[in-house]
Amino acid sequence: METADAIREFWFGTDTDDVKVAEQKKKLWWSKDVTVDHVILRRFEKFTMAAAEGRLDDWRSAPQGLLALILLTDQFPRNMYRSTAKSFAYDPLALHLSTQMLEQGIDQSLRPIERVFVYLPLEHSESIDDQERAVQLFEQLANDVSATQKFIFDGFLQFAIRHRDIIARFGRFPHRNEILGRASTDEEIAFLKTAGSSF
């Protein structure tokens, strides 16, 4: 049985320096790696399903538990089901959990690097309101950290702005169209040929 703490340690490691964590884990977080995807699928798929079925709702009583649930429903499906519609299937639940943390101010009890992943469900949303909120949260986060950490969190802010700008322009993420069986417009097709159109 995986625990919330075990999931957190898998994703963030054990270093207490957020800059070092971001450096050590960037390949896990942002790279496409079939081996990593398989490890996450094998180890965590049943826990993502349990979270979706409400069988881990007792984790909601603690900040680390809510964080683990967000990882299970927002991050891990993107690895386990990469390039399929199922990779986005748990986004509504992740967004709900993120919103719950924000409404209760629970995100403030987490480390800055952990807060990044609480805010990502808003950045993954195709709602402009969620996108605007994500940018605001990442701006605040970048302002909250120390000067030695700021460059890392400024980078997260820039990604939030890029996501927001795409939704502001198209109302959706064009790079998801093929996966989700959506027809792309001519403008979206042209956009998809440009650098930085996909995440």
PDB file of C-alpha atoms in Angstrom:
ATOM      1  CA  MET A   1       0.000   0.000   0.000  1.00  0.00           C
ATOM      2  CA  GLU A   2       1.437   3.334  -1.050  1.00  0.00           C
ATOM      3  CA  THR A   3       1.126   6.189   1.429  1.00  0.00           C
ATOM      4  CA  ALA A   4       0.795   9.907   0.784  1.00  0.00           C
ATOM      5  CA  ASP A   5       4.313  10.360   2.155  1.00  0.00           C
ATOM      6  CA  ALA A   6       5.708   7.693  -0.176  1.00  0.00           C
ATOM      7  CA  ILE A   7       4.101   9.386  -3.189  1.00  0.00           C
ATOM      8  CA  ARG A   8       5.488  12.740  -2.119  1.00  0.00           C
ATOM      9  CA  GLU A   9       8.973  11.263  -1.651  1.00  0.00           C
ATOM     10  CA  PHE A  10       8.841   9.591  -5.071  1.00  0.00           C
ATOM     11  CA  TRP A  11       7.996  12.917  -6.720  1.00  0.00           C
ATOM     12  CA  PHE A  12      10.113  15.333  -4.672  1.00  0.00           C
ATOM     13  CA  GLY A  13      12.848  13.195  -3.127  1.00  0.00           C
ATOM     14  CA  THR A  14      14.229  13.971   0.302  1.00  0.00           C
ATOM     15  CA  ASP A  15      16.340  17.103  -0.214  1.00  0.00           C
ATOM     16  CA  THR A  16      15.117  20.120   1.746  1.00  0.00           C
ATOM     17  CA  ASP A  17      16.437  22.665  -0.787  1.00  0.00           C
ATOM     18  CA  ASP A  18      13.733  23.434  -3.352  1.00  0.00           C
ATOM     19  CA  VAL A  19      16.239  24.540  -5.991  1.00  0.00           C
ATOM     20  CA  LYS A  20      18.107  21.240  -5.673  1.00  0.00           C
ATOM     21  CA  VAL A  21      14.817  19.338  -5.830  1.00  0.00           C
ATOM     22  CA  ALA A  22      13.830  21.147  -9.026  1.00  0.00           C
ATOM     23  CA  GLU A  23      17.206  20.309 -10.556  1.00  0.00           C
ATOM     24  CA  GLN A  24      17.268  16.688  -9.399  1.00  0.00           C
ATOM     25  CA  LYS A  25      13.694  15.949 -10.456  1.00  0.00           C
ATOM     26  CA  LYS A  26      13.344  17.951 -13.668  1.00  0.00           C
ATOM     27  CA  LYS A  27      13.810  14.869 -15.852  1.00  0.00           C
ATOM     28  CA  LEU A  28      11.135  12.994 -13.910  1.00  0.00           C
ATOM     29  CA  TRP A  29       8.740  15.934 -14.059  1.00  0.00           C
ATOM     30  CA  TRP A  30       9.175  17.322 -17.553  1.00  0.00           C
ATOM     31  CA  SER A  31      10.864  14.763 -19.839  1.00  0.00           C
ATOM     32  CA  LYS A  32       9.170  12.106 -21.936  1.00  0.00           C
ATOM     33  CA  ASP A  33      10.677   8.807 -20.841  1.00  0.00           C
ATOM     34  CA  VAL A  34       8.990   5.490 -21.582  1.00  0.00           C
ATOM     35  CA  THR A  35      10.821   3.786 -18.723  1.00  0.00           C
ATOM     36  CA  VAL A  36       9.634   6.384 -16.200  1.00  0.00           C
ATOM     37  CA  ASP A  37       6.108   6.187 -17.580  1.00  0.00           C
ATOM     38  CA  HIS A  38       6.123   2.425 -17.086  1.00  0.00           C
ATOM     39  CA  VAL A  39       7.418   2.715 -13.515  1.00  0.00           C
ATOM     40  CA  ILE A  40       4.647   5.154 -12.627  1.00  0.00           C
ATOM     41  CA  LEU A  41       2.031   2.985 -14.336  1.00  0.00           C
ATOM     42  CA  ARG A  42       3.136  -0.158 -12.535  1.00  0.00           C
ATOM     43  CA  ARG A  43       3.523   1.450  -9.141  1.00  0.00           C
ATOM     44  CA  PHE A  44       0.734   3.996  -8.994  1.00  0.00           C
ATOM     45  CA  GLU A  45      -2.083   3.226 -11.450  1.00  0.00           C
ATOM     46  CA  LYS A  46      -4.229   1.397  -8.894  1.00  0.00           C
ATOM     47  CA  PHE A  47      -3.858   4.338  -6.509  1.00  0.00           C
ATOM     48  CA  THR A  48      -4.952   6.821  -9.173  1.00  0.00           C
ATOM     49  CA  MET A  49      -8.017   4.635  -9.722  1.00  0.00           C
ATOM     50  CA  ALA A  50      -8.592   4.423  -5.958  1.00  0.00           C
ATOM     51  CA  ALA A  51      -8.401   8.212  -5.708  1.00  0.00           C
ATOM     52  CA  ALA A  52     -10.946   8.584  -8.516  1.00  0.00           C
ATOM     53  CA  GLU A  53     -13.280   6.129  -6.809  1.00  0.00           C
ATOM     54  CA  GLY A  54     -13.097   7.992  -3.486  1.00  0.00           C
ATOM     55  CA  ARG A  55     -11.265   5.193  -1.705  1.00  0.00           C
ATOM     56  CA  LEU A  56      -8.488   7.553  -0.606  1.00  0.00           C
ATOM     57  CA  ASP A  57     -10.726  10.372   0.606  1.00  0.00           C
ATOM     58  CA  ASP A  58      -9.313  10.071   4.120  1.00  0.00           C
ATOM     59  CA  TRP A  59      -6.116  11.596   2.677  1.00  0.00           C
ATOM     60  CA  ARG A  60      -8.003  14.873   2.223  1.00  0.00           C
ATOM     61  CA  SER A  61      -7.693  15.646   5.930  1.00  0.00           C
ATOM     62  CA  ALA A  62      -3.999  16.611   5.669  1.00  0.00           C
ATOM     63  CA  PRO A  63      -2.090  18.930   3.298  1.00  0.00           C
ATOM     64  CA  GLN A  64       0.365  16.199   2.265  1.00  0.00           C
ATOM     65  CA  GLY A  65      -2.533  13.863   1.584  1.00  0.00           C
ATOM     66  CA  LEU A  66      -4.236  16.394  -0.677  1.00  0.00           C
ATOM     67  CA  LEU A  67      -0.939  17.001  -2.455  1.00  0.00           C
ATOM     68  CA  ALA A  68      -0.535  13.261  -3.044  1.00  0.00           C
ATOM     69  CA  LEU A  69      -4.060  13.045  -4.449  1.00  0.00           C
ATOM     70  CA  ILE A  70      -3.305  15.889  -6.852  1.00  0.00           C
ATOM     71  CA  LEU A  71      -0.154  14.120  -8.033  1.00  0.00           C
ATOM     72  CA  LEU A  72      -2.128  10.912  -8.539  1.00  0.00           C
ATOM     73  CA  THR A  73      -4.826  12.631 -10.608  1.00  0.00           C
ATOM     74  CA  ASP A  74      -2.979  15.430 -12.408  1.00  0.00           C
ATOM     75  CA  GLN A  75       0.641  14.422 -12.929  1.00  0.00           C
ATOM     76  CA  PHE A  76       0.731  10.646 -12.944  1.00  0.00           C
ATOM     77  CA  PRO A  77      -1.977  10.123 -15.621  1.00  0.00           C
ATOM     78  CA  ARG A  78       0.093  12.255 -17.989  1.00  0.00           C
ATOM     79  CA  ASN A  79       2.867   9.689 -17.629  1.00  0.00           C
ATOM     80  CA  MET A  80       0.788   6.513 -17.382  1.00  0.00           C
ATOM     81  CA  TYR A  81      -1.474   7.278 -20.328  1.00  0.00           C
ATOM     82  CA  ARG A  82       0.766   9.539 -22.390  1.00  0.00           C
ATOM     83  CA  SER A  83      -0.599  10.529 -25.806  1.00  0.00           C
ATOM     84  CA  THR A  84      -4.067   9.148 -25.070  1.00  0.00           C
ATOM     85  CA  ALA A  85      -7.309  10.832 -24.043  1.00  0.00           C
ATOM     86  CA  LYS A  86      -7.089   9.043 -20.701  1.00  0.00           C
ATOM     87  CA  SER A  87      -4.115  11.224 -19.760  1.00  0.00           C
ATOM     88  CA  PHE A  88      -6.613  14.048 -19.169  1.00  0.00           C
ATOM     89  CA  ALA A  89      -9.423  11.928 -17.723  1.00  0.00           C
ATOM     90  CA  TYR A  90      -8.687  12.785 -14.098  1.00  0.00           C
ATOM     91  CA  ASP A  91      -8.194  16.532 -14.643  1.00  0.00           C
ATOM     92  CA  PRO A  92     -11.614  17.520 -13.220  1.00  0.00           C
ATOM     93  CA  LEU A  93     -10.855  15.743  -9.956  1.00  0.00           C
ATOM     94  CA  ALA A  94      -7.363  17.236  -9.753  1.00  0.00           C
ATOM     95  CA  LEU A  95      -8.824  20.690 -10.367  1.00  0.00           C
ATOM     96  CA  HIS A  96     -11.424  20.129  -7.643  1.00  0.00           C
ATOM     97  CA  LEU A  97      -8.724  19.088  -5.165  1.00  0.00           C
ATOM     98  CA  SER A  98      -6.558  22.055  -6.085  1.00  0.00           C
ATOM     99  CA  THR A  99      -9.488  24.431  -5.657  1.00  0.00           C
ATOM    100  CA  GLN A 100     -10.275  22.863  -2.280  1.00  0.00           C
ATOM    101  CA  MET A 101      -6.734  23.525  -1.091  1.00  0.00           C
ATOM    102  CA  LEU A 102      -6.826  27.104  -2.333  1.00  0.00           C
ATOM    103  CA  GLU A 103     -10.207  27.886  -0.815  1.00  0.00           C
ATOM    104  CA  GLN A 104      -9.009  26.638   2.555  1.00  0.00           C
ATOM    105  CA  GLY A 105      -5.563  28.244   2.267  1.00  0.00           C
ATOM    106  CA  ILE A 106      -3.949  24.849   2.751  1.00  0.00           C
ATOM    107  CA  ASP A 107      -1.463  25.449  -0.065  1.00  0.00           C
ATOM    108  CA  GLN A 108       0.303  27.987   2.128  1.00  0.00           C
ATOM    109  CA  SER A 109       1.402  25.235   4.523  1.00  0.00           C
ATOM    110  CA  LEU A 110       3.392  23.482   1.783  1.00  0.00           C
ATOM    111  CA  ARG A 111       6.907  24.111   0.524  1.00  0.00           C
ATOM    112  CA  PRO A 112       7.101  26.393  -2.530  1.00  0.00           C
ATOM    113  CA  ILE A 113       8.132  23.507  -4.808  1.00  0.00           C
ATOM    114  CA  GLU A 114       5.106  21.522  -3.614  1.00  0.00           C
ATOM    115  CA  ARG A 115       2.803  24.473  -4.246  1.00  0.00           C
ATOM    116  CA  VAL A 116       3.830  24.373  -7.907  1.00  0.00           C
ATOM    117  CA  PHE A 117       2.028  21.060  -8.295  1.00  0.00           C
ATOM    118  CA  VAL A 118      -1.043  22.272  -6.406  1.00  0.00           C
ATOM    119  CA  TYR A 119      -1.377  25.078  -8.967  1.00  0.00           C
ATOM    120  CA  LEU A 120      -0.717  23.002 -12.095  1.00  0.00           C
ATOM    121  CA  PRO A 121      -4.289  21.652 -12.389  1.00  0.00           C
ATOM    122  CA  LEU A 122      -5.402  25.239 -13.025  1.00  0.00           C
ATOM    123  CA  GLU A 123      -2.659  25.620 -15.624  1.00  0.00           C
ATOM    124  CA  HIS A 124      -3.849  22.414 -17.285  1.00  0.00           C
ATOM    125  CA  SER A 125      -7.450  23.647 -17.448  1.00  0.00           C
ATOM    126  CA  GLU A 126      -8.969  24.938 -20.681  1.00  0.00           C
ATOM    127  CA  SER A 127     -10.875  27.619 -18.754  1.00  0.00           C
ATOM    128  CA  ILE A 128      -9.508  31.143 -19.098  1.00  0.00           C
ATOM    129  CA  ASP A 129     -10.599  31.915 -15.531  1.00  0.00           C
ATOM    130  CA  ASP A 130      -8.516  29.006 -14.227  1.00  0.00           C
ATOM    131  CA  GLN A 131      -5.605  30.133 -16.381  1.00  0.00           C
ATOM    132  CA  GLU A 132      -5.737  33.678 -15.052  1.00  0.00           C
ATOM    133  CA  ARG A 133      -5.819  32.351 -11.511  1.00  0.00           C
ATOM    134  CA  ALA A 134      -2.838  30.097 -12.234  1.00  0.00           C
ATOM    135  CA  VAL A 135      -0.797  33.054 -13.456  1.00  0.00           C
ATOM    136  CA  GLN A 136      -1.713  35.029 -10.332  1.00  0.00           C
ATOM    137  CA  LEU A 137      -0.718  32.128  -8.087  1.00  0.00           C
ATOM    138  CA  PHE A 138       2.602  31.598  -9.827  1.00  0.00           C
ATOM    139  CA  GLU A 139       3.303  35.342  -9.675  1.00  0.00           C
ATOM    140  CA  GLN A 140       2.674  35.296  -5.944  1.00  0.00           C
ATOM    141  CA  LEU A 141       4.788  32.192  -5.528  1.00  0.00           C
ATOM    142  CA  ALA A 142       7.713  33.782  -7.372  1.00  0.00           C
ATOM    143  CA  ASN A 143       7.404  36.795  -5.085  1.00  0.00           C
ATOM    144  CA  ASP A 144       7.242  34.646  -1.948  1.00  0.00           C
ATOM    145  CA  VAL A 145      10.491  32.732  -2.413  1.00  0.00           C
ATOM    146  CA  SER A 146      13.986  33.889  -1.533  1.00  0.00           C
ATOM    147  CA  ALA A 147      16.212  35.676  -4.024  1.00  0.00           C
ATOM    148  CA  THR A 148      18.310  32.529  -4.494  1.00  0.00           C
ATOM    149  CA  GLN A 149      15.219  30.525  -5.471  1.00  0.00           C
ATOM    150  CA  LYS A 150      13.494  33.140  -7.600  1.00  0.00           C
ATOM    151  CA  PHE A 151      14.969  32.098 -10.950  1.00  0.00           C
ATOM    152  CA  ILE A 152      13.406  28.649 -10.639  1.00  0.00           C
ATOM    153  CA  PHE A 153       9.977  29.987  -9.798  1.00  0.00           C
ATOM    154  CA  ASP A 154      10.161  32.719 -12.436  1.00  0.00           C
ATOM    155  CA  GLY A 155      10.501  29.853 -14.897  1.00  0.00           C
ATOM    156  CA  PHE A 156       7.316  28.235 -13.604  1.00  0.00           C
ATOM    157  CA  LEU A 157       5.579  31.606 -13.958  1.00  0.00           C
ATOM    158  CA  GLN A 158       6.674  31.929 -17.590  1.00  0.00           C
ATOM    159  CA  PHE A 159       5.180  28.514 -18.370  1.00  0.00           C
ATOM    160  CA  ALA A 160       1.921  29.569 -16.701  1.00  0.00           C
ATOM    161  CA  ILE A 161       1.824  32.693 -18.858  1.00  0.00           C
ATOM    162  CA  ARG A 162       2.431  30.630 -22.012  1.00  0.00           C
ATOM    163  CA  HIS A 163      -0.426  28.295 -21.107  1.00  0.00           C
ATOM    164  CA  ARG A 164      -2.731  31.226 -20.329  1.00  0.00           C
ATOM    165  CA  ASP A 165      -1.920  32.951 -23.597  1.00  0.00           C
ATOM    166  CA  ILE A 166      -2.763  29.837 -25.625  1.00  0.00           C
ATOM    167  CA  ILE A 167      -6.149  29.503 -23.927  1.00  0.00           C
ATOM    168  CA  ALA A 168      -6.787  33.225 -24.367  1.00  0.00           C
ATOM    169  CA  ARG A 169      -6.095  32.843 -28.092  1.00  0.00           C
ATOM    170  CA  PHE A 170      -7.799  29.530 -28.888  1.00  0.00           C
ATOM    171  CA  GLY A 171     -10.051  28.699 -25.922  1.00  0.00           C
ATOM    172  CA  ARG A 172      -8.358  25.297 -25.721  1.00  0.00           C
ATOM    173  CA  PHE A 173      -4.967  23.631 -26.124  1.00  0.00           C
ATOM    174  CA  PRO A 174      -4.604  22.814 -29.835  1.00  0.00           C
ATOM    175  CA  HIS A 175      -1.997  20.129 -29.146  1.00  0.00           C
ATOM    176  CA  ARG A 176      -4.711  18.081 -27.423  1.00  0.00           C
ATOM    177  CA  ASN A 177      -7.045  18.144 -30.419  1.00  0.00           C
ATOM    178  CA  GLU A 178      -5.805  15.010 -32.160  1.00  0.00           C
ATOM    179  CA  ILE A 179      -5.658  13.012 -28.926  1.00  0.00           C
ATOM    180  CA  LEU A 180      -9.192  14.069 -27.971  1.00  0.00           C
ATOM    181  CA  GLY A 181     -10.638  13.615 -31.466  1.00  0.00           C
ATOM    182  CA  ARG A 182     -11.232  17.336 -31.966  1.00  0.00           C
ATOM    183  CA  ALA A 183     -10.937  18.924 -35.386  1.00  0.00           C
ATOM    184  CA  SER A 184      -8.306  21.653 -35.526  1.00  0.00           C
ATOM    185  CA  THR A 185      -8.959  24.982 -37.183  1.00  0.00           C
ATOM    186  CA  ASP A 186      -6.608  26.299 -39.874  1.00  0.00           C
ATOM    187  CA  GLU A 187      -5.213  28.769 -37.339  1.00  0.00           C
ATOM    188  CA  GLU A 188      -4.568  25.979 -34.849  1.00  0.00           C
ATOM    189  CA  ILE A 189      -2.873  23.813 -37.498  1.00  0.00           C
ATOM    190  CA  ALA A 190      -0.552  26.693 -38.349  1.00  0.00           C
ATOM    191  CA  PHE A 191       0.125  27.299 -34.654  1.00  0.00           C
ATOM    192  CA  LEU A 192       0.987  23.632 -34.071  1.00  0.00           C
ATOM    193  CA  LYS A 193       3.800  23.952 -36.600  1.00  0.00           C
ATOM    194  CA  THR A 194       5.512  26.569 -34.440  1.00  0.00           C
ATOM    195  CA  ALA A 195       8.009  25.977 -31.630  1.00  0.00           C
ATOM    196  CA  GLY A 196       6.526  25.885 -28.157  1.00  0.00           C
ATOM    197  CA  SER A 197       3.014  24.976 -29.265  1.00  0.00           C
ATOM    198  CA  SER A 198       2.974  21.772 -27.222  1.00  0.00           C
ATOM    199  CA  PHE A 199       3.791  20.919 -23.625  1.00  0.00           C
TER     200      PHE A 199
END
